[in-house]
Amino acid sequence: GGSVITVNCSASTGEGIDSLLEMLAVQSEILELKANPEYRARGTVIESQMHKGFGAVATVLIQNGALKKGDALVFDNLYARVKTMHDEYGTPINIATPSTPVKITGISGVPVAGTEFIAVGSEKEAKKLASERSIGDKSKNMQLSKIEIDKYMSESTTTIEKKVVTIILRADVQGSIEAIKNSLQNIKSDKVELNFISEGVGEISESDIELASASNAVIIGFHTQIESHAESLIKETKVIIKNRDVIYKIIEDVKQLMLDSLDKVRQETEKGTAEIRQIFKSSQLGLIAGCMVIDGVIKKDYHAKLIRNKEVIHEGNISSLKRIKEDVKEVSKGLECGILLSKFSTYQEGDQVKVYEVTFISQEL
């Protein structure tokens, strides 16, 4: 009963395909969707990638006009002169009319999926327009950076310092980069943030590895390869590379990297208390605290705190634990023992030695 047409159809059986085509024709007529093949070409980038033999390659959809081989195009801050043009079957063609998807080469860089393009009079004009737009983008980015710095400076006194995981992202096509980046930015954390310092399509190169080494970054690859001559540089710099073919594996990898960047939280669990009853002198060890274990167990590998008048006077390790002149590893409640604390000797009768088991717990994002 609404304005949205629904058609039950199946690509495998062919059911409903005729109805689908008919409804598309009806809808385009109602919306007055028209194109003129005599106009200069306009369209949108569907996908793009860096090809080893052809350089930057883009799949574009012609939405108006006709695109011809040799046409000069402007893609936002990139330009092109169409060198080759292939249809969806990989057949070379010289002209593409409205509603035709084609794969083109001859672009100055890899355009972002969704970027619109337009044909212009010459390659010189296209280059000039792209250059002017590029300068405008740089100026805009500088203004945004200044705003972000000012915002950071104003908030730095009140915000908690976050850990930063620096990432270099490489993928087979531009659309993959956007999908992966969006997925990673959706990882929620109040303690760690991601910093993407470089992203692009193509193989993981030596320059990527050098940048990762200099900036302490991790390289994330998706459906891509590592340049063969870069292997020795990876071993030398010990840069971490996570190269995956499934996006959720990348998300798992990055979550683990974020968790690993967090310092573990120290946790102390009280295990026993000994009270100093007498102080002995030893020619070899110096002053030794003669104690009675009044609670729990005293173990030599526990962390110790000396308490005097309910205040912590000293913290450190137990360097020696004796029971009737013999070195022991632990002493239980109700037994006497001699305790020698590391780097401390000013014991007093009545002091207490409390011991703690120290564990380090991983934080959550």
XYZ file of C-alpha atoms in Angstrom:
365
model
C 0.000 0.000 0.000
C 3.037 2.289 0.028
C 5.231 3.832 -2.653
C 7.932 1.128 -2.646
C 7.612 -1.581 -5.294
C 8.470 -5.132 -4.235
C 9.083 -7.973 -6.673
C 9.625 -11.612 -5.761
C 12.371 -12.870 -8.032
C 15.199 -15.401 -8.263
C 18.444 -15.157 -10.216
C 18.904 -18.949 -10.157
C 15.454 -19.942 -11.485
C 14.626 -16.785 -13.442
C 11.324 -16.383 -11.626
C 10.071 -12.793 -11.529
C 12.918 -11.314 -13.607
C 10.527 -10.107 -16.335
C 8.363 -8.450 -13.668
C 11.443 -6.829 -12.139
C 12.524 -5.344 -15.494
C 8.995 -4.139 -16.151
C 8.767 -2.459 -12.751
C 12.158 -0.777 -13.265
C 10.922 0.612 -16.593
C 7.707 1.858 -14.964
C 9.581 3.463 -12.066
C 12.099 5.206 -14.352
C 9.223 6.599 -16.413
C 7.408 7.880 -13.308
C 10.611 9.479 -11.950
C 11.413 10.831 -15.447
C 14.890 9.356 -15.383
C 16.398 10.344 -18.703
C 19.879 10.596 -20.156
C 21.188 12.095 -23.364
C 24.086 10.263 -25.072
C 24.999 13.485 -26.893
C 26.021 15.237 -23.641
C 29.495 15.070 -22.109
C 29.907 12.063 -19.836
C 28.995 12.155 -16.162
C 28.932 9.278 -13.747
C 30.012 7.690 -10.478
C 32.878 5.438 -9.386
C 31.588 2.019 -8.320
C 34.935 0.499 -7.346
C 38.648 1.206 -7.753
C 41.971 -0.521 -7.249
C 45.693 -0.339 -8.002
C 46.617 -2.882 -10.677
C 50.232 -3.986 -10.988
C 50.252 -3.689 -14.790
C 47.680 -0.952 -15.474
C 48.137 1.349 -12.465
C 44.958 2.927 -11.075
C 41.836 1.150 -12.394
C 38.247 2.276 -11.748
C 34.896 0.691 -12.496
C 32.514 3.536 -13.300
C 28.831 3.820 -14.181
C 27.875 6.266 -16.943
C 24.793 8.172 -15.766
C 24.554 10.764 -18.526
C 26.241 11.462 -21.825
C 28.647 9.063 -23.537
C 32.169 8.235 -22.415
C 34.710 7.754 -25.199
C 38.202 6.332 -25.185
C 40.650 9.262 -24.893
C 38.205 11.519 -22.984
C 39.646 13.727 -20.235
C 37.918 13.317 -16.855
C 37.969 14.963 -13.442
C 37.412 12.824 -10.299
C 37.266 15.231 -7.353
C 41.007 16.062 -6.925
C 42.184 13.451 -9.490
C 42.237 13.616 -13.289
C 42.359 11.075 -16.107
C 42.721 10.531 -19.800
C 40.936 7.289 -20.612
C 43.576 4.901 -22.015
C 41.562 1.685 -22.034
C 37.889 0.894 -21.529
C 36.339 -2.553 -21.020
C 32.726 -3.638 -20.530
C 31.447 -6.060 -17.881
C 32.617 -9.031 -19.954
C 36.193 -7.689 -20.255
C 35.714 -6.759 -23.923
C 37.550 -3.594 -25.051
C 35.131 -0.856 -26.174
C 35.572 2.679 -27.499
C 32.318 4.268 -26.293
C 30.018 3.733 -23.287
C 26.457 5.086 -23.322
C 24.235 5.923 -20.280
C 23.623 3.120 -17.738
C 26.733 1.276 -18.925
C 29.319 0.102 -16.346
C 32.899 0.166 -17.650
C 36.380 -0.395 -16.293
C 38.803 2.400 -17.246
C 42.532 3.128 -16.846
C 44.666 6.241 -17.191
C 43.743 7.853 -13.855
C 46.264 9.902 -11.836
C 45.361 8.082 -8.618
C 42.849 5.698 -7.052
C 39.468 7.474 -6.700
C 37.219 6.724 -3.737
C 34.127 4.628 -4.453
C 31.135 6.938 -4.799
C 33.182 9.813 -6.301
C 31.448 11.539 -9.195
C 33.283 12.357 -12.411
C 32.707 14.592 -15.399
C 34.306 14.799 -18.842
C 36.082 18.057 -19.752
C 37.601 19.518 -22.925
C 41.193 18.436 -22.500
C 43.632 16.664 -20.205
C 45.269 20.045 -19.438
C 41.913 21.434 -18.243
C 41.249 18.279 -16.193
C 44.686 18.516 -14.554
C 44.147 22.205 -13.707
C 40.709 21.569 -12.137
C 42.024 18.614 -10.118
C 44.993 20.682 -8.898
C 42.738 23.555 -7.785
C 40.460 21.153 -5.937
C 43.472 19.497 -4.310
C 44.732 22.863 -3.018
C 41.250 23.621 -1.682
C 41.123 20.228 0.080
C 44.539 20.818 1.686
C 43.441 24.244 2.955
C 40.231 22.744 4.337
C 42.140 19.897 6.015
C 44.567 22.381 7.610
C 41.644 24.359 9.032
C 40.051 21.163 10.367
C 43.387 20.097 11.891
C 43.701 23.464 13.664
C 40.163 23.103 15.045
C 40.947 19.552 16.244
C 44.213 20.696 17.904
C 42.440 23.598 19.654
C 39.706 21.211 20.806
C 42.287 18.717 22.061
C 44.201 21.421 23.954
C 41.032 22.687 25.624
C 39.985 19.170 26.668
C 43.420 17.763 27.577
C 43.154 18.820 31.216
C 39.878 16.977 31.740
C 40.140 13.873 29.533
C 41.850 10.618 30.453
C 44.898 9.894 28.315
C 44.105 7.108 25.891
C 46.406 4.507 24.436
C 46.818 4.764 20.654
C 47.154 1.905 18.174
C 48.609 3.223 14.909
C 47.499 1.462 11.738
C 48.552 1.353 8.082
C 45.753 -0.138 5.968
C 46.230 -1.844 2.600
C 43.569 -3.691 0.588
C 42.798 -5.001 -2.881
C 40.166 -2.377 -3.736
C 39.034 1.005 -2.405
C 35.643 -0.317 -1.279
C 37.349 -2.859 0.988
C 39.347 -0.090 2.691
C 36.203 1.885 3.468
C 34.372 -1.199 4.777
C 37.302 -2.266 6.977
C 37.958 1.237 8.295
C 34.282 1.724 9.190
C 34.199 -1.672 10.926
C 37.343 -0.888 12.954
C 36.122 2.578 13.910
C 32.954 0.946 15.298
C 35.003 -0.934 17.924
C 33.935 0.771 21.151
C 36.596 1.644 23.709
C 37.087 4.395 26.293
C 40.740 3.457 26.778
C 42.197 2.924 23.283
C 41.806 4.797 20.020
C 42.870 3.890 16.498
C 45.036 6.206 14.408
C 45.056 5.516 10.648
C 48.221 7.160 9.291
C 48.082 5.633 5.800
C 45.564 3.742 3.723
C 45.460 2.673 0.098
C 45.064 -0.109 -2.414
C 47.792 -2.387 -3.697
C 50.555 -4.561 -2.273
C 52.283 -3.933 1.055
C 55.471 -2.157 -0.020
C 58.882 -1.377 1.449
C 57.779 2.233 2.042
C 54.813 0.931 4.083
C 57.189 -1.125 6.223
C 59.577 1.812 6.701
C 56.668 4.066 7.707
C 55.369 1.406 10.125
C 58.825 1.065 11.680
C 59.246 4.829 12.081
C 55.771 5.382 13.559
C 55.481 2.130 15.554
C 52.458 1.165 13.456
C 50.854 -2.157 12.580
C 50.173 -2.974 8.920
C 46.733 -4.438 8.209
C 46.356 -6.115 4.815
C 43.170 -7.432 3.190
C 43.191 -9.616 0.057
C 46.622 -8.268 -0.839
C 50.228 -9.441 -0.989
C 53.610 -8.326 0.339
C 56.186 -7.223 -2.222
C 58.665 -10.102 -2.596
C 61.768 -7.953 -2.022
C 60.276 -6.521 1.197
C 60.621 -9.752 3.211
C 64.181 -8.978 4.385
C 63.095 -5.520 5.572
C 60.253 -7.065 7.599
C 62.726 -9.352 9.399
C 65.076 -6.436 10.013
C 62.468 -3.982 11.364
C 60.242 -6.640 13.033
C 57.137 -4.752 11.883
C 53.848 -6.501 12.728
C 51.770 -7.367 9.639
C 48.272 -8.845 9.854
C 47.262 -10.007 6.362
C 43.765 -11.522 6.202
C 41.106 -12.528 3.672
C 38.124 -12.154 6.025
C 37.074 -8.831 7.597
C 35.958 -10.286 10.945
C 39.459 -11.775 11.385
C 40.901 -8.273 10.962
C 38.471 -6.956 13.590
C 39.582 -9.727 15.979
C 43.264 -8.922 15.308
C 42.794 -5.201 15.944
C 40.776 -5.811 19.121
C 43.633 -7.961 20.423
C 46.184 -5.271 19.484
C 44.087 -2.727 21.396
C 43.930 -5.015 24.439
C 47.688 -5.667 24.270
C 48.362 -1.917 24.294
C 46.673 -1.543 27.691
C 48.824 -1.812 30.818
C 47.845 -4.705 33.060
C 46.236 -3.734 36.368
C 48.220 -4.685 39.484
C 46.141 -6.516 42.085
C 47.313 -7.323 45.619
C 45.683 -10.078 47.688
C 46.589 -10.140 51.397
C 47.895 -13.585 52.387
C 49.337 -13.285 55.894
C 50.552 -11.125 58.789
C 53.554 -11.489 61.064
C 54.251 -9.393 64.165
C 57.830 -8.427 65.105
C 58.536 -9.630 68.656
C 62.323 -9.316 68.767
C 65.221 -8.014 66.662
C 68.377 -10.075 66.102
C 71.792 -9.165 64.770
C 73.561 -11.369 62.257
C 77.198 -10.922 61.263
C 76.367 -11.877 57.694
C 72.813 -10.569 57.157
C 72.605 -7.623 59.555
C 69.373 -7.019 61.500
C 66.732 -9.740 61.307
C 63.150 -9.334 62.520
C 62.104 -12.161 64.831
C 58.386 -12.591 64.115
C 55.314 -14.568 65.096
C 52.905 -15.368 62.243
C 49.537 -14.249 63.595
C 47.445 -14.745 60.439
C 47.613 -16.689 57.191
C 50.885 -17.825 55.646
C 54.153 -15.974 55.041
C 55.848 -17.019 51.786
C 59.252 -15.819 50.668
C 58.048 -14.902 47.155
C 55.213 -12.677 48.426
C 55.354 -8.874 48.309
C 55.810 -7.437 51.828
C 54.718 -4.214 53.553
C 56.028 -3.132 56.966
C 53.244 -1.471 58.977
C 53.994 0.850 61.933
C 51.190 2.677 63.743
C 48.809 1.732 60.910
C 51.085 3.390 58.323
C 53.107 1.684 55.586
C 56.775 2.392 56.338
C 58.347 0.181 53.663
C 57.381 -2.004 50.684
C 59.542 -4.589 48.996
C 60.615 -8.188 48.665
C 61.510 -10.678 51.392
C 65.216 -11.404 50.861
C 65.410 -14.098 53.562
C 62.864 -16.200 55.485
C 64.185 -18.484 58.264
C 62.698 -21.004 60.658
C 65.058 -22.108 63.438
C 68.120 -20.921 61.461
C 67.042 -22.854 58.367
C 65.991 -21.144 55.117
C 62.358 -21.959 54.352
C 59.909 -21.042 51.612
C 56.898 -20.490 53.867
C 55.815 -20.261 57.510
C 52.237 -20.881 58.709
C 50.115 -19.206 61.398
C 51.225 -19.765 65.003
C 54.904 -20.362 64.177
C 57.931 -18.177 64.768
C 60.250 -17.078 61.962
C 63.013 -14.666 61.065
C 62.296 -12.149 58.285
C 64.839 -10.046 56.425
C 63.303 -7.415 54.161
C 65.173 -6.232 51.081
C 66.794 -2.777 51.488
C 65.353 -2.197 54.987
C 66.752 -2.681 58.492
C 65.156 -0.175 60.908
C 62.721 -2.655 62.471
C 60.924 -1.953 65.738
C 59.227 -4.353 68.091
C 55.456 -4.243 67.512
C 55.783 -3.598 63.756
C 53.739 -5.831 61.502
C 54.815 -7.422 58.240
C 51.887 -7.996 55.918
C 52.450 -10.084 52.800
C 50.531 -9.959 49.512
C 50.252 -12.106 46.411
C 50.618 -9.792 43.391
C 48.815 -10.598 40.149
C 48.430 -8.563 36.968
C 44.989 -8.561 35.348
C 44.315 -7.657 31.710
C 41.984 -4.715 31.201
C 38.872 -4.674 29.034
C 38.309 -2.233 26.182
